[in-house]
XYZ file of C-alpha atoms in Angstrom:
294
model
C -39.196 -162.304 -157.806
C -36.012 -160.799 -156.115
C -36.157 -157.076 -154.756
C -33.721 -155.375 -157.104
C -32.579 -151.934 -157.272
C -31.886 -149.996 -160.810
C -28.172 -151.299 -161.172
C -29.703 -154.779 -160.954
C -32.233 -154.139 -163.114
C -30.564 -151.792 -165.827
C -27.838 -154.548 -166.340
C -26.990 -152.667 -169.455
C -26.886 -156.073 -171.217
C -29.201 -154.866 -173.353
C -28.507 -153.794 -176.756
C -31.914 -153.267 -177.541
C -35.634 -152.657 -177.044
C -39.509 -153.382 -177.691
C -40.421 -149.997 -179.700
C -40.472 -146.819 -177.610
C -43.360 -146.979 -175.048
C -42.947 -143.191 -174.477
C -42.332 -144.258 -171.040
C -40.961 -140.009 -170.689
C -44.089 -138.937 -170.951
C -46.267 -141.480 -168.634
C -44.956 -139.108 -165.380
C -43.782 -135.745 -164.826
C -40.652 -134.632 -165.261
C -38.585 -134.292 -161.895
C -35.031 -132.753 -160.641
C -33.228 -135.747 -160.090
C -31.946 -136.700 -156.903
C -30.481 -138.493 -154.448
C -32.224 -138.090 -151.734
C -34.531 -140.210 -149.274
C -38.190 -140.266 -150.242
C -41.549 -141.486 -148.241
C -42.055 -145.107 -149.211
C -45.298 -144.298 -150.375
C -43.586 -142.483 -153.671
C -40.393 -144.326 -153.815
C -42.257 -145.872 -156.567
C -42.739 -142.840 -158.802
C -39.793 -141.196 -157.628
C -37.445 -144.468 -159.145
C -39.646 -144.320 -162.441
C -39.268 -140.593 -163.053
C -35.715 -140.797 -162.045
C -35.075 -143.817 -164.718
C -36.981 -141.351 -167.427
C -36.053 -138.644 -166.664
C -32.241 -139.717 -166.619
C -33.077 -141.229 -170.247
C -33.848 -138.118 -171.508
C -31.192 -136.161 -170.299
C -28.766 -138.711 -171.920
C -30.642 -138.663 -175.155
C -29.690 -134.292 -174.995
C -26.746 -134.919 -174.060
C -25.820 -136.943 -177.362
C -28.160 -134.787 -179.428
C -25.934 -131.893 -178.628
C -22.831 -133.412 -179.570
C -20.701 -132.501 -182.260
C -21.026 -135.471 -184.804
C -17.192 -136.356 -184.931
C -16.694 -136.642 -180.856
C -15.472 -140.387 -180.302
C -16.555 -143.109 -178.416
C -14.007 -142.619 -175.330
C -15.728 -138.859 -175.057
C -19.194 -140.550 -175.402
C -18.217 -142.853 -172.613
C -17.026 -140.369 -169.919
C -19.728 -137.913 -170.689
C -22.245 -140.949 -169.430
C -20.137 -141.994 -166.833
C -19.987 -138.111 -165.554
C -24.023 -138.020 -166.035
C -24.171 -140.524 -163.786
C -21.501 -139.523 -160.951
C -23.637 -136.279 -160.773
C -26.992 -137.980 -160.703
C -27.206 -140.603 -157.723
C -29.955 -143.034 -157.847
C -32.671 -142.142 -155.346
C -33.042 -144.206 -152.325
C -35.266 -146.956 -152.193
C -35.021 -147.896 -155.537
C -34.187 -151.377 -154.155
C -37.535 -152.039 -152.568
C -39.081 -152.608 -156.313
C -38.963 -155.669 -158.457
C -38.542 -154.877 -162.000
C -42.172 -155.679 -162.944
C -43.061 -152.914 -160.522
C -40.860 -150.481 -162.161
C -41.647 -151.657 -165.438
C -45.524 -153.095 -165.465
C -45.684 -152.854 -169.420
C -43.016 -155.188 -169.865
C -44.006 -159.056 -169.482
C -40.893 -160.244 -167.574
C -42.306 -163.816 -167.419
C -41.737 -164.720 -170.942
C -37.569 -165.414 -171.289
C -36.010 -166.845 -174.353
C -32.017 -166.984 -174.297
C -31.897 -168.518 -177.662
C -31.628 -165.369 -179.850
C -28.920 -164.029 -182.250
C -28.328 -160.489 -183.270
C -25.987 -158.467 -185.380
C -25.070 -155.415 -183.270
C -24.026 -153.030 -185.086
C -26.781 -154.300 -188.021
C -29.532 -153.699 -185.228
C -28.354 -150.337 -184.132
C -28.194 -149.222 -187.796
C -31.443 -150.205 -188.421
C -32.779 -148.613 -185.580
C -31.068 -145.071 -187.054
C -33.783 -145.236 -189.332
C -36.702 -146.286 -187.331
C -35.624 -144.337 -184.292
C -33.926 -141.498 -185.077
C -34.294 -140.065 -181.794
C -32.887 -142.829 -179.915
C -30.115 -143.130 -182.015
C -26.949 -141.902 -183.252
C -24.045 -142.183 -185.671
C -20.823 -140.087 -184.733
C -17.725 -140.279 -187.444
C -14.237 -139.064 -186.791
C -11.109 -139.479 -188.770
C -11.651 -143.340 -189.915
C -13.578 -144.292 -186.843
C -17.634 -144.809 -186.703
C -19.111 -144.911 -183.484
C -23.320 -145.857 -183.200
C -24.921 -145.242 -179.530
C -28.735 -146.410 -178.914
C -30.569 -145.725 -175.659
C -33.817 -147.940 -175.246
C -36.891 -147.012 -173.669
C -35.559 -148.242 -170.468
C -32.305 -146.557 -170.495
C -30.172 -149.052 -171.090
C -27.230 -147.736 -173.485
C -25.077 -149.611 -176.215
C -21.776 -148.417 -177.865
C -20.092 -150.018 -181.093
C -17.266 -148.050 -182.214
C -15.273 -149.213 -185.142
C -11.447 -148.695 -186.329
C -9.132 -148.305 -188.773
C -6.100 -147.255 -189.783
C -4.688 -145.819 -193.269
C -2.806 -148.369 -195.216
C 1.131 -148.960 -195.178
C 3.568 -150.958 -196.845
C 6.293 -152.729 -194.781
C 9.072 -151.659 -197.862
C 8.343 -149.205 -199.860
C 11.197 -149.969 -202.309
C 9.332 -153.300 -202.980
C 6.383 -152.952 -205.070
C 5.006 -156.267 -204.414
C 5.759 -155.987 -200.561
C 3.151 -156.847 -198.013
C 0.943 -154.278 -196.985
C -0.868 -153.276 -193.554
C -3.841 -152.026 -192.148
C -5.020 -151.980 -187.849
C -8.368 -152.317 -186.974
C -9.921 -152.643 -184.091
C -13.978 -152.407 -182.781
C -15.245 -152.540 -179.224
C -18.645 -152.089 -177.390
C -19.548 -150.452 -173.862
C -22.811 -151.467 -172.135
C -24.594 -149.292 -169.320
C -27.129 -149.466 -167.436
C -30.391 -147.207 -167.549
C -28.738 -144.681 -165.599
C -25.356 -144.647 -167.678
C -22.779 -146.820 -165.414
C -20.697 -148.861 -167.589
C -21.017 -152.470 -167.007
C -19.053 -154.038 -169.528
C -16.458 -153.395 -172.560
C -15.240 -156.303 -175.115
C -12.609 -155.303 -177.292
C -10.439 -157.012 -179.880
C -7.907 -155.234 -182.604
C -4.622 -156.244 -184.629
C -2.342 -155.335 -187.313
C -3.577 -157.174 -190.474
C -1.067 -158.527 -193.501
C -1.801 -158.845 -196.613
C -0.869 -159.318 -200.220
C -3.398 -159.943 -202.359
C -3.245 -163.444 -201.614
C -3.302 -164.253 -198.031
C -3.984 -162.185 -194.680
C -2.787 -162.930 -191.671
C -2.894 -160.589 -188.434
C -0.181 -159.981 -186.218
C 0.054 -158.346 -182.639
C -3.572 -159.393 -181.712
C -5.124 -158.417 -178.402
C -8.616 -157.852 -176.598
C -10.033 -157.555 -173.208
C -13.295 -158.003 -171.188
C -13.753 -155.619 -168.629
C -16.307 -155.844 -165.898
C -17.092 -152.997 -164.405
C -18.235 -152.080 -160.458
C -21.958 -151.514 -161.941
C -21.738 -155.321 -163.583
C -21.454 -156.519 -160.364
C -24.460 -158.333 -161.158
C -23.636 -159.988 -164.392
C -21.022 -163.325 -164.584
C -19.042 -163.578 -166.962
C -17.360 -166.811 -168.026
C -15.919 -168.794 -170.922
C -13.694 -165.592 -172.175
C -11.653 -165.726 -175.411
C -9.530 -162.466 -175.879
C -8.253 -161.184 -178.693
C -7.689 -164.911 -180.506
C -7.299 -165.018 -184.070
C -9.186 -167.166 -186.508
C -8.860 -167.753 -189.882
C -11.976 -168.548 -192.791
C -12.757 -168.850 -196.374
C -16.244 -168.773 -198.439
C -16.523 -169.866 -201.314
C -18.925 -167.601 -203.459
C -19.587 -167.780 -207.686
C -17.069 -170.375 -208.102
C -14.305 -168.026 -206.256
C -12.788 -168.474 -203.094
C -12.743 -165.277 -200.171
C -9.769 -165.854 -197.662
C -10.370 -163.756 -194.516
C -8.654 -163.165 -191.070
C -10.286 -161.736 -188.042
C -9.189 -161.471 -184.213
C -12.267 -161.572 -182.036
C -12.944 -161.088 -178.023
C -15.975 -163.518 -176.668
C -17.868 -164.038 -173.639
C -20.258 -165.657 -171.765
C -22.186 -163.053 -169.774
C -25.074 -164.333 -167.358
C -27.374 -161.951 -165.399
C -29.330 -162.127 -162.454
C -32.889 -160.813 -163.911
C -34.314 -160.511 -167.103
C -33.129 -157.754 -169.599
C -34.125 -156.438 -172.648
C -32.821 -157.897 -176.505
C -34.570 -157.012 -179.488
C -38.184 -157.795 -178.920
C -37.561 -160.596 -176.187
C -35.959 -160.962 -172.704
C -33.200 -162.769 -172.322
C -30.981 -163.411 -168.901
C -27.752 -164.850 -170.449
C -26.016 -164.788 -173.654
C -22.680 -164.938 -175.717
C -21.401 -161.564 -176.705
C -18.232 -161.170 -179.218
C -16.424 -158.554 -180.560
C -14.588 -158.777 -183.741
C -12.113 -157.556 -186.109
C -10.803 -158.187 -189.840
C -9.414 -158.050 -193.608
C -9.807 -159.802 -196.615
C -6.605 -160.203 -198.824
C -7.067 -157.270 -200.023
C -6.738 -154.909 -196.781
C -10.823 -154.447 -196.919
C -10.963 -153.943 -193.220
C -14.440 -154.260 -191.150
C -15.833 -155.480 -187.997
C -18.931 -155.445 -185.697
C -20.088 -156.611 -182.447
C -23.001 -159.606 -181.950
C -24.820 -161.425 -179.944
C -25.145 -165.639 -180.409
C-alpha cells in the first residue's frame, strides 16, 4: 500500500459512512496545528488532527442559522480549512494506519446510491452528523462521516411564470437547478457537479431550455480522475404507471471519477464510480432533482 497523506486519503468521494465509530473520542482532543512533530507521534498527532477537525466542522454547522445556503456552507469549510493546516508528516501513513478499524482490503465498485435519499435517511439515524438547511425555495442537506469526509446536495427552484400573461393557455416556466460539493476529511473541496435549466411546460409536454452544468475539479482532487463528462445535456422520459402515461424532462451533469485509494460509500469501499447530478419537471411544472451515485 502507497504512503498517502490526508488529501489522498480524505478524497472526499465519499458520500457516506459505516455507522459512527466514535472515532472523537478514541484520543484526546488537541489544538490543531501545523506544525512539525517527532515521528514517533506523527501517528496520533494526524488522527487527532482528522477528529478533531471533524468535530469542529460538525459545531460549526450546528451553530448555523437553518436558512444559510449552500455557497455560505461551502466557504465556511473552505475557511476551516485555510486556518487549520494539516500537520506534517501526515504523508508517512497509509490509510490502514490512520484508520485500523476500517478493512481497506475488501473493495466493491459496483454499488448504486440515491444521494440525497441516503443523506435524508441518515437525518434520522444520525442526527448529529447531519443537517437540513432551507432558504427561500432552496434545500440544502450536509453529512460529515466518521472520517470527515463531507457531502453537499443543494436543490433549486424558482417561482412559476408564464411567458404571456394575456394568454391563459400560454406556456408556463419554472428553473431548477441541484448541485453537490465533496471535501475531504479536513474540508477542501474536491469536486462540484452541477446541472440547471429553464423548464416549459403546458400541461402536456415539457421541454427545458437554456441548459447548462459543470464539473469542477478542485486543487485538493488532485488525486481523483475524472473522465467520460456529460454537462448539463438534456434527456427526455416517460413511465407509464396505472394505465397513464408521465412525460418528464431533466438536464443532468455526469462523470466518471476514479481515485487513487479506497474511500468510503455506504457500508463498502469503493475506488471509482459514476456520479450525476440532475434536474427536472413533469408537464405540470412539478420541479425536483437529486444527486446519485451508479
Amino acid at each position: 500500500m502507497k504512503k498517502i497523506g490526508l488529501t489522498i486519503l480524505a478524497t472526499g468521494i465519499a458520500f457516506s459512512s459505516l455507522p459512527s465509530l466514535g472515532f472523537a473520542e478514541l484520543l484526546p482532543k488537541q489544538e490543531v496545528s501545523g506544525e512539525s512533530v517527532s515521528q514517533t507521534s506523527d501517528l496520533e498527532s494526524v488522527r487527532a488532527f482528522i477528529y478533531q477537525s471533524r468535530e469542529d466542522k460538525l459545531q460549526i454547522l450546528q451553530n448555523l442559522n437553518p436558512n444559510t445556503d449552500s455557497k455560505e456552507i461551502d466557504q465556511l469549510l473552505e475557511d476551516y480549512s485555510d486556518n487549520h493546516p494539516l500537520p506534517q508528516g501526515a504523508e508517512n501513513f497509509t490509510e490502514q494506519e490512520l484508520f485500523p478499524e476500517i478493512n481497506f482490503n475488501e473493495i466493491d465498485n459496483n454499488v448504486t446510491i440515491d444521494i440525497n435519499k441516503f443523506i435524508e435517511e441518515k437525518l434520522v439515524s444520525e442526527p448529529q452528523n447531519t443537517f437540513e438547511f432551507n432558504k427561500d425555495d432552496s434545500r440544502t442537506l450536509v453529512y460529515i462521516n466518521e472520517m470527515g469526509q463531507t457531502t453537499i446536495s443543494s436543490f433549486n427552484i424558482s417561482q412559476e411564470y408564464n411567458s404571456s400573461p394575456l394568454v391563459k393557455a400560454a406556456t408556463k416556466h419554472k428553473s431548477g437547478s441541484n448541485e453537490m460539493f465533496i471535501y475531504n476529511a479536513v474540508g477542501k473541496k474536491m469536486v462540484r457537479l452541477w446541472s440547471s435549466a429553464i423548464f416549459d411546460y403546458n400541461g402536456k409536454t415539457v421541454s427545458a431550455s437554456v441548459p447548462d452544468g459543470g464539473i469542477e475539479k478542485q486543487t485538493a482532487g488532485s488525486t481523483t480522475t475524472i473522465t467520460n463528462k456529460a454537462e448539463g445535456l438534456v434527456r427526455k422520459y416517460s413511465l407509464d404507471s396505472g394505465g397513464k402515461t408521465y412525460k418528464y424532462c431533466e438536464v443532468y451533469t455526469r462523470a466518471y471519477i476514479e481515485s487513487t485509494v479506497a474511500f468510503k460509500y455506504g457500508n463498502l469501499l469503493i475506488k471509482s464510480g459514476t456520479f450525476e447530478t440532475y434536474t427536472g419537471s413533469n408537464v405540470d411544472g412539478s420541479i425536483f432533482g437529486g444527486a446519485v451515485k451508479k
